[in-house]
Amino acid sequence: MLECNRFIRNKMTKFTRVAALLLPVVCMILLLTQTAFAKNTYLINDGGRVTVHTTYATDPATVLNEAGLELGKDDTYTTQEGIGMSEITVQRKQSVYIDQSGKTFEVTSYGETVGELLNRLNFNLTADDVVSAPLDTVIYNGMTLTISRSVEAEETCTSAIPFETTYCYDPSLNEGDEVVLTPGVEGQLLSTALVRYLNGEEISRSVISETVVRQPVNAVIAVGTYVEQAAPETMPPEPAPEPPKKPQIDKKPAPSKKPEPSKQPVIKDGVIITPEGEVLTYTRSMQSVATAYTNTDPGCSEWTATGTVARYGAIAVDPKVIPYGTRMYIVSNDGKYVYGTAVAEDCGGAIKGNRIDLYYDTEAECWDFGVRGCTIYFLG
C-alpha cells in the first residue's frame, strides 16, 4: 500500500511539471489567435465621401476592396493611425488641362490647389500674369487652367489728320460746275502710346504724347452760280452807231468798290473768299497799325505820290517796307472793318515801318475808323 501511494505521488509530480511547462505556451497561442481574429475599424475618405468599414483584414488594399472602392491604374492611397481606428485616404488621379499662349497640355494632379500645382510644375508667375482661377482653388478632374502672359511696350505710330473742304461761289462758272482751287492734303500726327498685350492681343492703349508733323491743307472748291438768260423772242432794232469820240487821257482810274462792312470774308490756308464771291490767293500776312486819311487833309491832294488819283483802295505805305504797286487785302483785327483790296500807291511823312494809311472819301469816315490794328494779306 505504501508503495502504491509512492508511485501515484511520483506520477502527479511529473504531470504537474509538464502542465506548468505547457500552460504559458497555450496562453501565448490563445493570445495570438485572439489578436489575429480581432476586428479592425477603418475610416476611409474617398474624395470627400467618408466610409467606416470594420474587418479582420489589415492590408489597406484588401480593406478598400471589401469596402467596394475600386482603385484605378493611377489611383493611390495613404494611411495613418487615428484615434481608435485607422484612416485610409484615397487619392484619385485628376486630369488638368493647362492652356498657355494658345498651347494646351495635360498634367496629373491628386487634389492639390492651383497654386501648389503650378509650383510643382515650376511655373514662374509674374505680377502681370493672369490665371483663370484663384491660386487657392482645389483642383478637380477635367479642370482647364488658362495662363495669360501680359506684356507692356511703348509704341510710336503715325496717323492722318483729315482736312476740311471750303466751298465758295463763282459767278463765272455755270451753275452746278465745280472747280478745285486748292487740293486738300491730309496732315500727319505722330503719337507715342503705352500699349499692353495679353497673349499677344492688345487690351489697352494710353497715349503719352502727340506731335503734329504736318498740318492739313484744307480744300477750296469753287461752285458755279451763272445761269444763262433766255433770249427774248423779238429783238429790238439796234441803234445806229455813234460817231467815235476823241479819246481823253485821264490819270484817274475807276474807283475801287467798298465791301459791305457787315459781311466778312473767308480767309484760310492761303485763300481769301470775299463777301462778293471773288476768290483771291495770298502768299503771306503781316500785322500793321492803320490810320485813315482823305485828300482834303493838310498836305494831301487829289494825286498820290505815284501820280495816280487818290481814291478808296489806294493807300499810303512806307515803300521801304511795302513796295509801290503791292496788292493787298486788309481787314481790321477787331472784325469791324473790311477795307478789302488795296494797292500801295502813296506815302506820308508819318507813315514809317509797318504803319499804313487807308484812304477814305470823307473826313467822317476817317474819324470813324480812327487808329486800329489790321492784318495785311499780300495777294499773289
Tab-separated table of C-alpha atoms in Angstrom:
chain	number	residue	atom	x	y	z
A	1	MET	CA	0.000	0.000	0.000
A	2	LEU	CA	2.768	2.303	0.822
A	3	GLU	CA	4.495	1.565	-2.468
A	4	CYS	CA	1.309	2.306	-4.366
A	5	ASN	CA	0.924	5.700	-2.825
A	6	ARG	CA	4.554	6.493	-3.565
A	7	PHE	CA	4.019	5.561	-7.232
A	8	ILE	CA	0.938	7.765	-7.521
A	9	ARG	CA	2.763	10.683	-5.937
A	10	ASN	CA	5.605	10.399	-8.451
A	11	LYS	CA	3.157	10.371	-11.371
A	12	MET	CA	1.367	13.514	-10.147
A	13	THR	CA	4.652	15.348	-9.746
A	14	LYS	CA	5.589	14.675	-13.420
A	15	PHE	CA	2.160	15.761	-14.653
A	16	THR	CA	2.353	18.957	-12.701
A	17	ARG	CA	5.703	19.748	-14.180
A	18	VAL	CA	4.508	19.124	-17.734
A	19	ALA	CA	1.364	21.201	-17.183
A	20	ALA	CA	3.439	24.052	-15.813
A	21	LEU	CA	5.575	23.978	-18.949
A	22	LEU	CA	2.672	23.814	-21.424
A	23	LEU	CA	0.474	26.414	-19.784
A	24	PRO	CA	2.447	29.507	-20.950
A	25	VAL	CA	2.644	28.135	-24.479
A	26	VAL	CA	-1.098	27.543	-24.589
A	27	CYS	CA	-1.763	31.039	-23.281
A	28	MET	CA	0.516	32.540	-25.903
A	29	ILE	CA	-1.226	30.627	-28.681
A	30	LEU	CA	-4.612	31.692	-27.394
A	31	LEU	CA	-3.476	35.348	-27.234
A	32	LEU	CA	-2.107	35.278	-30.753
A	33	THR	CA	-5.239	33.625	-32.057
A	34	GLN	CA	-7.426	36.263	-30.438
A	35	THR	CA	-5.290	39.064	-31.888
A	36	ALA	CA	-5.290	37.567	-35.364
A	37	PHE	CA	-9.037	37.162	-35.466
A	38	ALA	CA	-9.904	40.593	-33.857
A	39	LYS	CA	-11.913	43.066	-35.990
A	40	ASN	CA	-10.326	46.384	-37.093
A	41	THR	CA	-12.206	49.642	-37.879
A	42	TYR	CA	-11.105	51.896	-40.762
A	43	LEU	CA	-12.174	55.439	-41.664
A	44	ILE	CA	-11.981	55.673	-45.477
A	45	ASN	CA	-12.032	59.104	-47.202
A	46	ASP	CA	-12.564	58.872	-50.955
A	47	GLY	CA	-12.711	62.409	-52.414
A	48	GLY	CA	-14.884	63.764	-49.602
A	49	ARG	CA	-17.040	60.622	-49.392
A	50	VAL	CA	-16.355	59.083	-45.935
A	51	THR	CA	-16.951	55.384	-45.201
A	52	VAL	CA	-16.447	53.466	-41.926
A	53	HIS	CA	-15.522	49.803	-42.516
A	54	THR	CA	-14.896	47.064	-39.917
A	55	THR	CA	-12.976	43.984	-40.940
A	56	TYR	CA	-10.489	41.324	-39.832
A	57	ALA	CA	-8.202	42.368	-42.715
A	58	THR	CA	-5.156	44.505	-42.095
A	59	ASP	CA	-3.997	45.184	-45.679
A	60	PRO	CA	-5.343	48.591	-46.877
A	61	ALA	CA	-5.834	47.305	-50.427
A	62	THR	CA	-7.943	44.432	-49.081
A	63	VAL	CA	-9.881	46.795	-46.848
A	64	LEU	CA	-10.666	49.083	-49.817
A	65	ASN	CA	-11.696	46.099	-51.914
A	66	GLU	CA	-14.013	44.840	-49.148
A	67	ALA	CA	-15.497	48.351	-48.870
A	68	GLY	CA	-16.298	48.278	-52.604
A	69	LEU	CA	-13.835	51.014	-53.517
A	70	GLU	CA	-12.050	50.086	-56.713
A	71	LEU	CA	-8.795	51.854	-57.472
A	72	GLY	CA	-7.849	52.923	-60.996
A	73	LYS	CA	-4.490	52.334	-62.609
A	74	ASP	CA	-3.023	55.665	-61.463
A	75	ASP	CA	-5.048	55.992	-58.228
A	76	THR	CA	-3.234	55.723	-54.886
A	77	TYR	CA	-3.911	55.954	-51.156
A	78	THR	CA	-2.288	56.933	-47.855
A	79	THR	CA	-2.788	55.504	-44.354
A	80	GLN	CA	-2.371	56.860	-40.871
A	81	GLU	CA	-3.329	55.852	-37.372
A	82	GLY	CA	-6.310	57.666	-35.919
A	83	ILE	CA	-7.976	57.644	-32.502
A	84	GLY	CA	-9.443	54.162	-32.033
A	85	MET	CA	-9.302	53.403	-35.777
A	86	SER	CA	-7.026	53.641	-38.811
A	87	GLU	CA	-7.545	56.196	-41.592
A	88	ILE	CA	-7.215	55.478	-45.310
A	89	THR	CA	-7.282	58.441	-47.728
A	90	VAL	CA	-7.867	57.569	-51.372
A	91	GLN	CA	-6.187	59.862	-53.922
A	92	ARG	CA	-7.814	59.658	-57.315
A	93	LYS	CA	-5.966	60.713	-60.474
A	94	GLN	CA	-7.196	64.085	-61.799
A	95	SER	CA	-6.570	65.253	-65.356
A	96	VAL	CA	-5.933	69.002	-65.589
A	97	TYR	CA	-5.557	70.889	-68.892
A	98	ILE	CA	-3.314	73.961	-68.911
A	99	ASP	CA	-3.687	76.493	-71.749
A	100	GLN	CA	-0.691	78.780	-72.063
A	101	SER	CA	-0.127	81.156	-75.004
A	102	GLY	CA	-2.504	79.138	-77.174
A	103	LYS	CA	-0.863	75.766	-76.407
A	104	THR	CA	-2.725	73.189	-74.288
A	105	PHE	CA	-1.154	70.261	-72.442
A	106	GLU	CA	-2.432	67.733	-69.864
A	107	VAL	CA	-0.996	67.198	-66.367
A	108	THR	CA	-1.918	64.891	-63.489
A	109	SER	CA	-2.937	66.070	-60.025
A	110	TYR	CA	-4.133	64.404	-56.811
A	111	GLY	CA	-6.328	67.009	-55.141
A	112	GLU	CA	-3.832	69.826	-54.671
A	113	THR	CA	-4.602	73.544	-55.125
A	114	VAL	CA	-3.958	75.550	-58.282
A	115	GLY	CA	-1.003	77.323	-56.675
A	116	GLU	CA	0.516	74.036	-55.470
A	117	LEU	CA	0.132	72.503	-58.928
A	118	LEU	CA	1.796	75.461	-60.681
A	119	ASN	CA	4.632	75.483	-58.150
A	120	ARG	CA	5.139	71.722	-58.644
A	121	LEU	CA	5.284	72.286	-62.410
A	122	ASN	CA	7.788	75.178	-61.935
A	123	PHE	CA	5.590	77.895	-63.415
A	124	ASN	CA	7.259	81.214	-62.602
A	125	LEU	CA	4.299	83.593	-62.490
A	126	THR	CA	4.864	87.358	-62.587
A	127	ALA	CA	2.654	90.113	-61.205
A	128	ASP	CA	1.333	90.830	-64.721
A	129	ASP	CA	0.310	87.219	-65.465
A	130	VAL	CA	-3.367	86.289	-65.239
A	131	VAL	CA	-4.606	82.831	-64.110
A	132	SER	CA	-8.196	81.847	-64.875
A	133	ALA	CA	-8.785	80.509	-61.307
A	134	PRO	CA	-7.633	81.737	-57.873
A	135	LEU	CA	-4.456	80.039	-56.646
A	136	ASP	CA	-6.210	78.580	-53.563
A	137	THR	CA	-8.817	76.733	-55.698
A	138	VAL	CA	-8.775	72.931	-55.204
A	139	ILE	CA	-8.114	71.017	-58.417
A	140	TYR	CA	-10.877	68.797	-59.838
A	141	ASN	CA	-10.855	66.254	-62.621
A	142	GLY	CA	-11.220	67.791	-66.105
A	143	MET	CA	-10.338	71.308	-64.921
A	144	THR	CA	-8.900	73.742	-67.505
A	145	LEU	CA	-6.489	76.460	-66.388
A	146	THR	CA	-5.635	79.367	-68.681
A	147	ILE	CA	-2.421	81.288	-68.031
A	148	SER	CA	-2.300	84.609	-69.869
A	149	ARG	CA	1.038	86.347	-70.260
A	150	SER	CA	0.888	90.171	-70.072
A	151	VAL	CA	3.440	92.389	-71.847
A	152	GLU	CA	3.672	96.198	-71.855
A	153	ALA	CA	5.505	98.128	-74.582
A	154	GLU	CA	5.926	101.753	-75.697
A	155	GLU	CA	4.995	102.234	-79.351
A	156	THR	CA	5.174	105.147	-81.792
A	157	CYS	CA	2.858	105.405	-84.790
A	158	THR	CA	1.602	107.973	-87.281
A	159	SER	CA	-1.984	108.744	-88.209
A	160	ALA	CA	-3.671	111.034	-90.721
A	161	ILE	CA	-5.266	114.367	-89.789
A	162	PRO	CA	-8.270	114.886	-92.088
A	163	PHE	CA	-8.621	118.147	-93.970
A	164	GLU	CA	-11.758	120.259	-94.278
A	165	THR	CA	-13.408	121.390	-97.506
A	166	THR	CA	-14.485	125.007	-98.037
A	167	TYR	CA	-16.927	125.914	-100.818
A	168	CYS	CA	-17.185	129.347	-102.438
A	169	TYR	CA	-19.494	130.684	-105.146
A	170	ASP	CA	-18.113	131.726	-108.525
A	171	PRO	CA	-20.472	133.622	-110.880
A	172	SER	CA	-18.105	132.979	-113.800
A	173	LEU	CA	-18.826	129.220	-113.716
A	174	ASN	CA	-22.017	127.615	-114.903
A	175	GLU	CA	-24.448	126.695	-112.174
A	176	GLY	CA	-23.531	123.343	-110.601
A	177	ASP	CA	-19.989	123.239	-112.028
A	178	GLU	CA	-17.185	122.823	-109.506
A	179	VAL	CA	-13.507	123.692	-109.809
A	180	VAL	CA	-10.906	122.688	-107.224
A	181	LEU	CA	-8.975	125.821	-106.368
A	182	THR	CA	-6.844	124.271	-103.654
A	183	PRO	CA	-6.481	120.467	-103.357
A	184	GLY	CA	-6.868	119.145	-99.833
A	185	VAL	CA	-3.871	117.484	-98.204
A	186	GLU	CA	-4.109	115.364	-95.056
A	187	GLY	CA	-1.902	116.235	-92.122
A	188	GLN	CA	0.214	113.805	-90.157
A	189	LEU	CA	0.118	113.141	-86.402
A	190	LEU	CA	2.933	111.339	-84.572
A	191	SER	CA	1.688	109.561	-81.427
A	192	THR	CA	3.547	107.721	-78.666
A	193	ALA	CA	1.449	105.312	-76.579
A	194	LEU	CA	1.898	102.740	-73.826
A	195	VAL	CA	0.324	99.509	-75.097
A	196	ARG	CA	-0.481	96.405	-73.036
A	197	TYR	CA	-0.805	92.994	-74.700
A	198	LEU	CA	-2.374	89.860	-73.194
A	199	ASN	CA	-1.344	86.672	-75.032
A	200	GLY	CA	-0.302	88.814	-77.989
A	201	GLU	CA	-3.623	90.709	-78.216
A	202	GLU	CA	-3.862	94.410	-77.394
A	203	ILE	CA	-6.072	95.068	-74.362
A	204	SER	CA	-5.285	98.720	-73.551
A	205	ARG	CA	-3.570	101.764	-75.019
A	206	SER	CA	-2.814	105.082	-73.307
A	207	VAL	CA	-1.391	107.993	-75.291
A	208	ILE	CA	1.762	109.534	-73.810
A	209	SER	CA	2.439	112.310	-76.333
A	210	GLU	CA	1.212	113.647	-79.687
A	211	THR	CA	3.105	115.804	-82.181
A	212	VAL	CA	1.701	117.338	-85.367
A	213	VAL	CA	4.300	116.525	-88.024
A	214	ARG	CA	2.382	118.150	-90.884
A	215	GLN	CA	-0.608	120.472	-90.741
A	216	PRO	CA	-3.528	119.601	-93.039
A	217	VAL	CA	-4.250	121.814	-96.042
A	218	ASN	CA	-7.955	122.408	-96.473
A	219	ALA	CA	-9.522	122.038	-99.903
A	220	VAL	CA	-11.161	125.036	-101.557
A	221	ILE	CA	-13.783	124.322	-104.242
A	222	ALA	CA	-15.495	126.959	-106.361
A	223	VAL	CA	-19.157	126.294	-107.186
A	224	GLY	CA	-20.636	127.950	-110.265
A	225	THR	CA	-23.730	130.127	-109.975
A	226	TYR	CA	-24.035	131.520	-113.529
A	227	VAL	CA	-27.406	130.877	-115.226
A	228	GLU	CA	-27.682	131.877	-118.883
A	229	GLN	CA	-30.708	134.076	-119.531
A	230	ALA	CA	-33.025	133.069	-122.381
A	231	ALA	CA	-33.041	135.493	-125.321
A	232	PRO	CA	-36.329	137.338	-125.901
A	233	GLU	CA	-38.464	136.202	-128.811
A	234	THR	CA	-38.273	139.584	-130.597
A	235	MET	CA	-35.156	141.672	-130.529
A	236	PRO	CA	-35.429	145.437	-130.757
A	237	PRO	CA	-33.552	147.079	-133.633
A	238	GLU	CA	-30.029	148.039	-132.850
A	239	PRO	CA	-29.420	151.774	-132.599
A	240	ALA	CA	-27.228	153.438	-135.184
A	241	PRO	CA	-23.621	153.587	-134.114
A	242	GLU	CA	-22.472	156.870	-132.700
A	243	PRO	CA	-19.512	158.594	-134.276
A	244	PRO	CA	-16.284	157.820	-132.485
A	245	LYS	CA	-15.283	160.244	-129.796
A	246	LYS	CA	-11.828	161.543	-129.335
A	247	PRO	CA	-10.213	159.552	-126.544
A	248	GLN	CA	-9.330	161.509	-123.458
A	249	ILE	CA	-6.232	160.808	-121.457
A	250	ASP	CA	-7.125	160.783	-117.793
A	251	LYS	CA	-4.915	159.595	-114.980
A	252	LYS	CA	-7.976	158.825	-112.856
A	253	PRO	CA	-8.624	155.029	-112.708
A	254	ALA	CA	-12.017	153.610	-111.807
A	255	PRO	CA	-12.634	153.871	-108.063
A	256	SER	CA	-12.443	150.668	-106.007
A	257	LYS	CA	-15.700	149.214	-104.766
A	258	LYS	CA	-16.079	149.311	-100.997
A	259	PRO	CA	-17.038	145.966	-99.419
A	260	GLU	CA	-20.095	145.881	-97.225
A	261	PRO	CA	-18.903	146.189	-93.582
A	262	SER	CA	-21.486	143.687	-92.332
A	263	LYS	CA	-20.078	140.847	-94.453
A	264	GLN	CA	-16.877	139.079	-93.572
A	265	PRO	CA	-14.503	137.278	-95.960
A	266	VAL	CA	-13.430	133.669	-95.534
A	267	ILE	CA	-9.645	133.588	-95.095
A	268	LYS	CA	-7.923	130.259	-94.657
A	269	ASP	CA	-4.890	128.329	-95.938
A	270	GLY	CA	-3.718	130.911	-98.464
A	271	VAL	CA	-7.169	131.614	-99.940
A	272	ILE	CA	-9.474	134.609	-99.475
A	273	ILE	CA	-13.130	134.345	-100.459
A	274	THR	CA	-14.529	137.873	-100.473
A	275	PRO	CA	-18.122	138.651	-99.462
A	276	GLU	CA	-18.800	139.254	-103.179
A	277	GLY	CA	-17.703	135.684	-104.023
A	278	GLU	CA	-14.325	136.637	-105.533
A	279	VAL	CA	-11.541	134.138	-104.817
A	280	LEU	CA	-8.093	135.572	-104.082
A	281	THR	CA	-4.864	133.928	-103.038
A	282	TYR	CA	-2.251	135.374	-100.706
A	283	THR	CA	1.367	134.465	-100.042
A	284	ARG	CA	1.851	135.899	-96.569
A	285	SER	CA	0.328	138.186	-93.958
A	286	MET	CA	1.591	140.969	-91.674
A	287	GLN	CA	0.258	142.814	-88.641
A	288	SER	CA	0.076	146.601	-89.003
A	289	VAL	CA	-1.165	149.771	-87.308
A	290	ALA	CA	-3.582	151.559	-89.640
A	291	THR	CA	-4.861	155.139	-89.720
A	292	ALA	CA	-7.201	156.845	-92.217
A	293	TYR	CA	-6.839	159.944	-94.448
A	294	THR	CA	-8.632	161.787	-97.259
A	295	ASN	CA	-7.461	164.194	-99.956
A	296	THR	CA	-8.663	167.246	-98.008
A	297	ASP	CA	-6.285	166.575	-95.115
A	298	PRO	CA	-3.407	169.092	-94.733
A	299	GLY	CA	-0.562	168.188	-97.083
A	300	CYS	CA	-2.784	165.897	-99.190
A	301	SER	CA	-4.170	166.377	-102.666
A	302	GLU	CA	-6.139	164.540	-105.299
A	303	TRP	CA	-2.975	162.831	-106.517
A	304	THR	CA	-0.864	160.143	-104.868
A	305	ALA	CA	2.910	160.009	-104.682
A	306	THR	CA	2.957	157.676	-107.680
A	307	GLY	CA	0.863	160.004	-109.855
A	308	THR	CA	-2.457	158.161	-109.565
A	309	VAL	CA	-5.752	159.555	-108.344
A	310	ALA	CA	-6.252	159.437	-104.592
A	311	ARG	CA	-9.201	157.107	-104.131
A	312	TYR	CA	-10.592	154.299	-101.995
A	313	GLY	CA	-8.193	151.347	-102.312
A	314	ALA	CA	-5.050	153.470	-102.932
A	315	ILE	CA	-3.267	153.534	-99.580
A	316	ALA	CA	-0.125	155.147	-98.181
A	317	VAL	CA	2.759	152.915	-97.077
A	318	ASP	CA	6.452	153.024	-96.236
A	319	PRO	CA	7.898	151.952	-99.612
A	320	LYS	CA	10.953	150.511	-97.836
A	321	VAL	CA	8.660	148.017	-96.122
A	322	ILE	CA	5.872	147.656	-98.722
A	323	PRO	CA	6.989	148.499	-102.275
A	324	TYR	CA	4.775	150.635	-104.524
A	325	GLY	CA	2.372	148.588	-106.614
A	326	THR	CA	1.957	145.854	-103.979
A	327	ARG	CA	-1.581	144.422	-103.960
A	328	MET	CA	-3.073	143.669	-100.541
A	329	TYR	CA	-6.262	142.651	-98.806
A	330	ILE	CA	-6.813	144.445	-95.477
A	331	VAL	CA	-9.145	143.689	-92.557
A	332	SER	CA	-9.195	145.168	-89.054
A	333	ASN	CA	-8.328	142.812	-86.225
A	334	ASP	CA	-11.499	143.677	-84.333
A	335	GLY	CA	-13.610	142.495	-87.297
A	336	LYS	CA	-15.472	145.819	-87.646
A	337	TYR	CA	-13.775	146.959	-90.865
A	338	VAL	CA	-13.072	145.050	-94.050
A	339	TYR	CA	-11.120	147.533	-96.162
A	340	GLY	CA	-10.754	144.942	-98.916
A	341	THR	CA	-8.364	145.062	-101.862
A	342	ALA	CA	-5.775	147.839	-101.800
A	343	VAL	CA	-2.681	148.925	-103.753
A	344	ALA	CA	0.387	150.676	-102.334
A	345	GLU	CA	0.406	153.991	-104.284
A	346	ASP	CA	1.032	156.774	-101.732
A	347	CYS	CA	3.301	157.626	-98.800
A	348	GLY	CA	3.408	160.072	-95.907
A	349	GLY	CA	5.860	161.631	-93.517
A	350	ALA	CA	4.368	159.826	-90.500
A	351	ILE	CA	3.933	156.503	-92.306
A	352	LYS	CA	7.049	154.566	-91.302
A	353	GLY	CA	7.730	150.861	-90.754
A	354	ASN	CA	4.683	148.613	-90.727
A	355	ARG	CA	2.275	151.554	-90.402
A	356	ILE	CA	-0.232	152.165	-93.227
A	357	ASP	CA	-2.715	154.950	-94.025
A	358	LEU	CA	-6.046	153.929	-95.551
A	359	TYR	CA	-7.794	156.342	-97.948
A	360	TYR	CA	-11.440	157.191	-97.347
A	361	ASP	CA	-13.616	159.568	-99.350
A	362	THR	CA	-14.851	161.651	-96.381
A	363	GLU	CA	-13.437	163.018	-93.164
A	364	ALA	CA	-16.331	161.417	-91.246
A	365	GLU	CA	-15.232	158.001	-92.409
A	366	CYS	CA	-11.651	158.767	-91.375
A	367	TRP	CA	-12.678	159.902	-87.882
A	368	ASP	CA	-14.903	156.837	-87.540
A	369	PHE	CA	-12.037	154.493	-88.436
A	370	GLY	CA	-9.504	156.185	-86.175
A	371	VAL	CA	-6.460	154.059	-85.352
A	372	ARG	CA	-6.814	150.262	-85.481
A	373	GLY	CA	-4.731	147.131	-85.637
A	374	CYS	CA	-5.076	145.441	-89.024
A	375	THR	CA	-3.907	142.320	-90.815
A	376	ILE	CA	-2.438	142.763	-94.276
A	377	TYR	CA	-2.673	139.779	-96.675
A	378	PHE	CA	-0.247	140.146	-99.587
A	379	LEU	CA	-2.010	138.910	-102.720
A	380	GLY	CA	-0.372	136.586	-105.196
